[in-house]
PDB file of C-alpha atoms and ligand atoms in Angstrom:
ATOM      1  CA  MET A   1      25.913  18.509 -10.774  1.00  0.00           C
ATOM      2  CA  LYS A   2      24.140  18.233  -7.359  1.00  0.00           C
ATOM      3  CA  ILE A   3      22.058  15.674  -5.641  1.00  0.00           C
ATOM      4  CA  VAL A   4      20.117  16.752  -2.616  1.00  0.00           C
ATOM      5  CA  GLY A   5      19.003  14.168  -0.088  1.00  0.00           C
ATOM      6  CA  ILE A   6      15.867  14.868   2.453  1.00  0.00           C
ATOM      7  CA  SER A   7      15.125  12.969   5.527  1.00  0.00           C
ATOM      8  CA  GLY A   8      11.658  13.087   6.913  1.00  0.00           C
ATOM      9  CA  SER A   9      12.408  11.629  10.292  1.00  0.00           C
ATOM     10  CA  PRO A  10      12.102  13.935  13.348  1.00  0.00           C
ATOM     11  CA  ARG A  11      14.853  11.612  14.963  1.00  0.00           C
ATOM     12  CA  LYS A  12      18.429  12.358  14.558  1.00  0.00           C
ATOM     13  CA  ALA A  13      20.980   9.650  13.340  1.00  0.00           C
ATOM     14  CA  GLY A  14      17.964   7.132  12.936  1.00  0.00           C
ATOM     15  CA  ASN A  15      17.243   4.438  10.438  1.00  0.00           C
ATOM     16  CA  THR A  16      16.173   6.887   7.776  1.00  0.00           C
ATOM     17  CA  GLU A  17      19.266   8.977   8.102  1.00  0.00           C
ATOM     18  CA  PHE A  18      21.411   5.961   7.768  1.00  0.00           C
ATOM     19  CA  LEU A  19      19.837   4.933   4.556  1.00  0.00           C
ATOM     20  CA  LEU A  20      19.956   8.358   3.274  1.00  0.00           C
ATOM     21  CA  ASN A  21      23.670   8.496   3.916  1.00  0.00           C
ATOM     22  CA  GLU A  22      24.132   5.230   1.931  1.00  0.00           C
ATOM     23  CA  ALA A  23      22.297   6.704  -1.009  1.00  0.00           C
ATOM     24  CA  LEU A  24      24.355   9.997  -0.884  1.00  0.00           C
ATOM     25  CA  ALA A  25      27.607   7.885  -0.417  1.00  0.00           C
ATOM     26  CA  VAL A  26      26.743   6.334  -3.944  1.00  0.00           C
ATOM     27  CA  ALA A  27      26.125   9.785  -5.433  1.00  0.00           C
ATOM     28  CA  ALA A  28      29.387  10.971  -4.082  1.00  0.00           C
ATOM     29  CA  GLU A  29      31.007   7.834  -5.618  1.00  0.00           C
ATOM     30  CA  TYR A  30      29.529   8.970  -8.990  1.00  0.00           C
ATOM     31  CA  GLY A  31      31.323  12.349  -8.367  1.00  0.00           C
ATOM     32  CA  PHE A  32      28.002  14.250  -7.777  1.00  0.00           C
ATOM     33  CA  GLN A  33      28.123  17.053  -5.185  1.00  0.00           C
ATOM     34  CA  THR A  34      25.716  16.195  -2.513  1.00  0.00           C
ATOM     35  CA  GLU A  35      23.688  18.164   0.239  1.00  0.00           C
ATOM     36  CA  ARG A  36      21.410  16.593   3.220  1.00  0.00           C
ATOM     37  CA  LEU A  37      18.322  18.127   4.705  1.00  0.00           C
ATOM     38  CA  LEU A  38      17.192  16.724   7.742  1.00  0.00           C
ATOM     39  CA  CYS A  39      13.767  17.359   9.282  1.00  0.00           C
ATOM     40  CA  SER A  40      15.437  16.501  12.520  1.00  0.00           C
ATOM     41  CA  GLU A  41      17.341  19.840  12.262  1.00  0.00           C
ATOM     42  CA  LEU A  42      15.102  22.243  10.187  1.00  0.00           C
ATOM     43  CA  ASN A  43      12.465  24.463  11.724  1.00  0.00           C
ATOM     44  CA  PHE A  44       9.474  25.099   9.493  1.00  0.00           C
ATOM     45  CA  ASP A  45       5.807  25.641   9.613  1.00  0.00           C
ATOM     46  CA  PHE A  46       2.942  24.227   7.711  1.00  0.00           C
ATOM     47  CA  CYS A  47       1.593  25.918   4.529  1.00  0.00           C
ATOM     48  CA  SER A  48      -1.423  28.009   5.480  1.00  0.00           C
ATOM     49  CA  ASP A  49      -2.574  28.678   1.763  1.00  0.00           C
ATOM     50  CA  CYS A  50      -2.236  32.324   2.063  1.00  0.00           C
ATOM     51  CA  GLY A  51      -2.072  32.619  -1.714  1.00  0.00           C
ATOM     52  CA  ASP A  52       0.985  34.698  -1.921  1.00  0.00           C
ATOM     53  CA  CYS A  53       2.792  32.164  -4.208  1.00  0.00           C
ATOM     54  CA  SER A  54      -0.103  32.410  -6.750  1.00  0.00           C
ATOM     55  CA  LYS A  55       0.553  35.930  -7.063  1.00  0.00           C
ATOM     56  CA  GLY A  56       4.093  35.494  -7.863  1.00  0.00           C
ATOM     57  CA  LYS A  57       5.251  36.785  -4.454  1.00  0.00           C
ATOM     58  CA  PRO A  58       7.753  34.815  -2.325  1.00  0.00           C
ATOM     59  CA  CYS A  59       6.625  32.626   0.675  1.00  0.00           C
ATOM     60  CA  PRO A  60       5.969  35.112   3.610  1.00  0.00           C
ATOM     61  CA  ASN A  61       7.115  32.502   5.957  1.00  0.00           C
ATOM     62  CA  LYS A  62      10.533  33.398   7.302  1.00  0.00           C
ATOM     63  CA  ASP A  63      11.638  29.910   8.573  1.00  0.00           C
ATOM     64  CA  ASP A  64      14.186  27.057   7.295  1.00  0.00           C
ATOM     65  CA  MET A  65      12.135  26.273   4.091  1.00  0.00           C
ATOM     66  CA  HIS A  66      14.060  28.922   2.223  1.00  0.00           C
ATOM     67  CA  LYS A  67      17.106  26.606   2.513  1.00  0.00           C
ATOM     68  CA  VAL A  68      15.003  23.596   1.304  1.00  0.00           C
ATOM     69  CA  LEU A  69      13.796  25.399  -1.728  1.00  0.00           C
ATOM     70  CA  ARG A  70      17.229  26.632  -2.738  1.00  0.00           C
ATOM     71  CA  ALA A  71      18.697  23.334  -2.344  1.00  0.00           C
ATOM     72  CA  MET A  72      16.072  21.589  -4.456  1.00  0.00           C
ATOM     73  CA  GLN A  73      16.420  24.146  -7.155  1.00  0.00           C
ATOM     74  CA  GLU A  74      20.116  23.918  -7.243  1.00  0.00           C
ATOM     75  CA  ALA A  75      20.037  20.048  -7.397  1.00  0.00           C
ATOM     76  CA  GLU A  76      19.543  17.887 -10.555  1.00  0.00           C
ATOM     77  CA  GLY A  77      18.627  14.832  -8.565  1.00  0.00           C
ATOM     78  CA  ILE A  78      16.466  14.601  -5.318  1.00  0.00           C
ATOM     79  CA  ILE A  79      16.421  11.525  -2.965  1.00  0.00           C
ATOM     80  CA  VAL A  80      13.465  11.655  -0.468  1.00  0.00           C
ATOM     81  CA  ALA A  81      13.727   9.250   2.606  1.00  0.00           C
ATOM     82  CA  SER A  82      11.011   8.819   5.237  1.00  0.00           C
ATOM     83  CA  PRO A  83      10.143   6.490   7.955  1.00  0.00           C
ATOM     84  CA  VAL A  84       6.631   4.930   7.793  1.00  0.00           C
ATOM     85  CA  TYR A  85       4.196   6.753  10.279  1.00  0.00           C
ATOM     86  CA  PHE A  86       0.890   4.953  10.055  1.00  0.00           C
ATOM     87  CA  GLY A  87       1.287   3.689   6.492  1.00  0.00           C
ATOM     88  CA  ASN A  88       2.629   6.987   5.164  1.00  0.00           C
ATOM     89  CA  VAL A  89       5.170   9.568   5.286  1.00  0.00           C
ATOM     90  CA  THR A  90       5.806  11.711   8.291  1.00  0.00           C
ATOM     91  CA  ALA A  91       3.781  14.991   9.016  1.00  0.00           C
ATOM     92  CA  GLN A  92       6.942  16.604   8.901  1.00  0.00           C
ATOM     93  CA  LEU A  93       7.828  15.499   5.468  1.00  0.00           C
ATOM     94  CA  LYS A  94       4.184  16.114   4.328  1.00  0.00           C
ATOM     95  CA  ALA A  95       4.645  19.659   5.561  1.00  0.00           C
ATOM     96  CA  ILE A  96       7.831  20.128   3.622  1.00  0.00           C
ATOM     97  CA  PHE A  97       5.956  18.878   0.416  1.00  0.00           C
ATOM     98  CA  ASP A  98       3.136  21.373   0.947  1.00  0.00           C
ATOM     99  CA  ARG A  99       5.643  24.304   1.510  1.00  0.00           C
ATOM    100  CA  THR A 100       7.180  23.526  -2.051  1.00  0.00           C
ATOM    101  CA  ILE A 101       3.891  24.655  -3.675  1.00  0.00           C
ATOM    102  CA  PRO A 102       5.892  27.912  -4.816  1.00  0.00           C
ATOM    103  CA  LEU A 103       8.094  26.054  -7.005  1.00  0.00           C
ATOM    104  CA  ARG A 104       5.078  24.412  -8.913  1.00  0.00           C
ATOM    105  CA  ARG A 105       3.234  27.816  -9.071  1.00  0.00           C
ATOM    106  CA  GLN A 106       6.041  29.937 -10.120  1.00  0.00           C
ATOM    107  CA  GLY A 107       7.137  28.001 -13.283  1.00  0.00           C
ATOM    108  CA  PHE A 108       7.585  24.406 -12.286  1.00  0.00           C
ATOM    109  CA  ARG A 109      10.856  24.825 -10.956  1.00  0.00           C
ATOM    110  CA  LEU A 110      11.574  20.906 -10.337  1.00  0.00           C
ATOM    111  CA  ARG A 111      10.329  19.869 -13.498  1.00  0.00           C
ATOM    112  CA  ASN A 112      12.329  17.166 -15.212  1.00  0.00           C
ATOM    113  CA  LYS A 113      14.773  16.842 -12.070  1.00  0.00           C
ATOM    114  CA  ILE A 114      15.174  13.143 -11.190  1.00  0.00           C
ATOM    115  CA  GLY A 115      13.981  11.786  -7.894  1.00  0.00           C
ATOM    116  CA  CYS A 116      13.863   8.370  -6.089  1.00  0.00           C
ATOM    117  CA  ALA A 117      12.320   7.489  -2.581  1.00  0.00           C
ATOM    118  CA  ILE A 118      13.266   5.389   0.341  1.00  0.00           C
ATOM    119  CA  ALA A 119      11.003   4.174   3.090  1.00  0.00           C
ATOM    120  CA  VAL A 120      11.926   2.436   6.347  1.00  0.00           C
ATOM    121  CA  GLY A 121       9.324   1.012   8.909  1.00  0.00           C
ATOM    122  CA  GLY A 122       9.338  -1.060  11.986  1.00  0.00           C
ATOM    123  CA  SER A 123       7.477  -3.771  10.470  1.00  0.00           C
ATOM    124  CA  ARG A 124       8.434  -5.878   7.318  1.00  0.00           C
ATOM    125  CA  ASN A 125       5.197  -5.107   5.638  1.00  0.00           C
ATOM    126  CA  GLY A 126       4.371  -1.802   7.483  1.00  0.00           C
ATOM    127  CA  GLY A 127       3.322   0.148   4.417  1.00  0.00           C
ATOM    128  CA  GLN A 128       6.705   1.115   3.024  1.00  0.00           C
ATOM    129  CA  GLU A 129       5.305   0.639  -0.600  1.00  0.00           C
ATOM    130  CA  LYS A 130       2.273   3.290   0.152  1.00  0.00           C
ATOM    131  CA  THR A 131       5.063   5.554   1.610  1.00  0.00           C
ATOM    132  CA  LEU A 132       6.883   5.534  -1.361  1.00  0.00           C
ATOM    133  CA  GLU A 133       3.971   6.065  -3.565  1.00  0.00           C
ATOM    134  CA  SER A 134       3.118   9.334  -1.437  1.00  0.00           C
ATOM    135  CA  ILE A 135       6.604  10.469  -2.144  1.00  0.00           C
ATOM    136  CA  HIS A 136       6.390   9.561  -5.869  1.00  0.00           C
ATOM    137  CA  ALA A 137       2.878  11.508  -5.966  1.00  0.00           C
ATOM    138  CA  TRP A 138       4.714  14.657  -4.641  1.00  0.00           C
ATOM    139  CA  MET A 139       7.706  14.173  -7.461  1.00  0.00           C
ATOM    140  CA  HIS A 140       4.971  13.690 -10.209  1.00  0.00           C
ATOM    141  CA  ILE A 141       3.011  16.657  -9.198  1.00  0.00           C
ATOM    142  CA  GLN A 142       6.131  18.792  -9.339  1.00  0.00           C
ATOM    143  CA  GLY A 143       6.801  17.301 -12.831  1.00  0.00           C
ATOM    144  CA  MET A 144       9.858  15.453 -11.846  1.00  0.00           C
ATOM    145  CA  ILE A 145      11.225  12.124 -13.413  1.00  0.00           C
ATOM    146  CA  VAL A 146      10.728   9.144 -10.849  1.00  0.00           C
ATOM    147  CA  VAL A 147      12.945   6.200 -10.783  1.00  0.00           C
ATOM    148  CA  GLY A 148      12.554   2.939  -8.731  1.00  0.00           C
ATOM    149  CA  ASP A 149      15.383   0.595  -7.816  1.00  0.00           C
ATOM    150  CA  ASP A 150      15.590  -0.941 -11.241  1.00  0.00           C
ATOM    151  CA  ALA A 151      13.278  -3.925 -10.188  1.00  0.00           C
ATOM    152  CA  HIS A 152      10.625  -2.407  -7.978  1.00  0.00           C
ATOM    153  CA  PHE A 153       9.590   0.795  -6.673  1.00  0.00           C
ATOM    154  CA  GLY A 154      12.697   2.213  -4.686  1.00  0.00           C
ATOM    155  CA  GLY A 155      14.473   1.766  -1.268  1.00  0.00           C
ATOM    156  CA  ILE A 156      12.477  -0.413   1.048  1.00  0.00           C
ATOM    157  CA  ALA A 157      13.924  -1.259   4.310  1.00  0.00           C
ATOM    158  CA  VAL A 158      12.722  -2.568   7.806  1.00  0.00           C
ATOM    159  CA  ARG A 159      14.454  -1.202  11.234  1.00  0.00           C
ATOM    160  CA  PRO A 160      17.115  -1.964  12.158  1.00  0.00           C
ATOM    161  CA  ALA A 161      18.063  -0.503   8.780  1.00  0.00           C
ATOM    162  CA  ALA A 162      22.045  -1.347   9.385  1.00  0.00           C
ATOM    163  CA  GLU A 163      20.872  -5.090   9.628  1.00  0.00           C
ATOM    164  CA  ASP A 164      18.756  -5.219   6.685  1.00  0.00           C
ATOM    165  CA  ARG A 165      21.065  -6.346   3.860  1.00  0.00           C
ATOM    166  CA  ILE A 166      18.250  -6.883   1.127  1.00  0.00           C
ATOM    167  CA  GLY A 167      16.840  -3.324   2.124  1.00  0.00           C
ATOM    168  CA  ARG A 168      20.074  -1.630   1.787  1.00  0.00           C
ATOM    169  CA  LYS A 169      20.470  -3.058  -1.447  1.00  0.00           C
ATOM    170  CA  THR A 170      17.242  -1.692  -2.684  1.00  0.00           C
ATOM    171  CA  VAL A 171      18.456   1.950  -1.644  1.00  0.00           C
ATOM    172  CA  VAL A 172      21.906   1.562  -3.249  1.00  0.00           C
ATOM    173  CA  ALA A 173      20.215   0.216  -6.418  1.00  0.00           C
ATOM    174  CA  SER A 174      17.884   3.266  -6.208  1.00  0.00           C
ATOM    175  CA  ALA A 175      20.730   5.626  -6.058  1.00  0.00           C
ATOM    176  CA  ASN A 176      22.548   3.936  -8.698  1.00  0.00           C
ATOM    177  CA  LYS A 177      19.451   4.217 -10.977  1.00  0.00           C
ATOM    178  CA  LEU A 178      18.979   7.743 -10.264  1.00  0.00           C
ATOM    179  CA  CYS A 179      22.721   8.639 -10.892  1.00  0.00           C
ATOM    180  CA  ASP A 180      22.839   6.560 -14.123  1.00  0.00           C
ATOM    181  CA  LEU A 181      19.967   8.464 -15.346  1.00  0.00           C
ATOM    182  CA  LEU A 182      21.393  11.742 -14.514  1.00  0.00           C
ATOM    183  CA  LEU A 183      24.320  10.903 -16.527  1.00  0.00           C
ATOM    184  CA  LEU A 184      22.485   9.821 -19.596  1.00  0.00           C
ATOM    185  CA  LYS A 185      20.334  13.083 -19.242  1.00  0.00           C
ATOM    186  CA  LYS A 186      23.460  15.105 -19.159  1.00  0.00           C
ATOM    187  CA  GLU A 187      25.021  13.252 -22.282  1.00  0.00           C
ATOM    188  CA  TYR A 188      21.570  13.829 -23.961  1.00  0.00           C
ATOM    189  CA  ASP A 189      21.335  17.404 -23.159  1.00  0.00           C
ATOM    190  CA  GLY A 190      24.939  18.024 -24.424  1.00  0.00           C
ATOM    191  CA  THR A 191      23.911  16.032 -27.646  1.00  0.00           C
ATOM    192  CA  ILE A 192      20.931  18.363 -28.131  1.00  0.00           C
ATOM    193  CA  LYS A 193      23.008  21.453 -27.618  1.00  0.00           C
ATOM    194  CA  GLY A 194      25.351  20.151 -29.947  1.00  0.00           C
ATOM    195  CA  ASP A 195      28.430  20.095 -27.734  1.00  0.00           C
TER     196      ASP A 195
HETATM  197  C1  FMN B   1       4.057   7.639  14.860  1.00  0.00           C
HETATM  198  C2  FMN B   1       4.660   6.391  14.388  1.00  0.00           C
HETATM  199  C3  FMN B   1       3.908   5.724  13.419  1.00  0.00           C
HETATM  200  C4  FMN B   1       4.643   4.552  12.957  1.00  0.00           C
HETATM  201  N1  FMN B   1       4.053   3.863  12.075  1.00  0.00           N
HETATM  202  C5  FMN B   1       4.347   2.647  11.448  1.00  0.00           C
HETATM  203  C6  FMN B   1       3.664   1.916  10.447  1.00  0.00           C
HETATM  204  O1  FMN B   1       2.546   2.134  10.021  1.00  0.00           O
HETATM  205  N2  FMN B   1       4.452   0.808   9.749  1.00  0.00           N
HETATM  206  C7  FMN B   1       5.676   0.600  10.327  1.00  0.00           C
HETATM  207  O2  FMN B   1       6.359  -0.283   9.656  1.00  0.00           O
HETATM  208  N3  FMN B   1       6.406   1.197  11.101  1.00  0.00           N
HETATM  209  C8  FMN B   1       5.912   2.209  11.691  1.00  0.00           C
HETATM  210  N4  FMN B   1       6.474   3.141  12.602  1.00  0.00           N
HETATM  211  C9  FMN B   1       7.767   2.769  13.134  1.00  0.00           C
HETATM  212  C10 FMN B   1       8.883   3.495  12.150  1.00  0.00           C
HETATM  213  O3  FMN B   1       8.484   3.708  10.969  1.00  0.00           O
HETATM  214  C11 FMN B   1      10.222   2.985  12.429  1.00  0.00           C
HETATM  215  O4  FMN B   1      10.837   3.005  13.778  1.00  0.00           O
HETATM  216  C12 FMN B   1      11.209   3.549  11.639  1.00  0.00           C
HETATM  217  O5  FMN B   1      12.610   3.028  11.551  1.00  0.00           O
HETATM  218  C13 FMN B   1      11.893   5.116  12.269  1.00  0.00           C
HETATM  219  O6  FMN B   1      12.597   5.779  11.501  1.00  0.00           O
HETATM  220  P1  FMN B   1      13.840   6.606  12.178  1.00  0.00           P
HETATM  221  O7  FMN B   1      14.584   5.620  13.068  1.00  0.00           O
HETATM  222  O8  FMN B   1      14.716   7.403  11.056  1.00  0.00           O
HETATM  223  O9  FMN B   1      13.137   7.814  12.912  1.00  0.00           O
HETATM  224  C14 FMN B   1       6.015   4.009  13.323  1.00  0.00           C
HETATM  225  C15 FMN B   1       6.562   4.951  14.355  1.00  0.00           C
HETATM  226  C16 FMN B   1       5.949   6.020  14.936  1.00  0.00           C
HETATM  227  C17 FMN B   1       6.757   6.975  15.925  1.00  0.00           C
END
């Protein structure tokens, strides 16, 4: 079983990546395979609403989104992390969200995958919860199952993330929650199939 982590930061090795690494380390400890997708390394365009995916055709944009769509479909769990930009996700992450519309239009291919979110800002109350809400909205609209950190809404941290002990705890707790639910789901699926 695979868990994919997406960082919406345009900066390499920044706070978002640091926290995403911590979340994926939890997933690896559980024995899940992990994959990272970083906006700082990917080249992709905006969705132009050409309508091809509504007609069952593949997206005509030949950029790195094919990697993202493949990884999301292969994964059972998806962790999305973003810096707070003006109280919301980065434009880069929103562009990725929009480009996942073929997965929804062509059979809700992310349905019942489990997701959690992480947000990091420069201010302590800089819009992290609103940023999580935006990520959660994408997950809900894709038919995913959304988890928080077992107390509140997910991973919430302030820069410098490495020094935010409490924030890092919410990140680890969110990853734990996601992994626990994946294991429960696996057990349930096994029971239903009778094995
Ligand atoms: C364009 C822009 C807008 C930002 N807006 C906010 C904001 O609304 N609230 C906040 O707390 N931090 C804001 N920040 C600070 C970033 O969220 C913060 O530096 C974050 O740690 C960056 O993550 P990174 O190191 O992974 O790139 C903003 C930064 C930029 C560049």
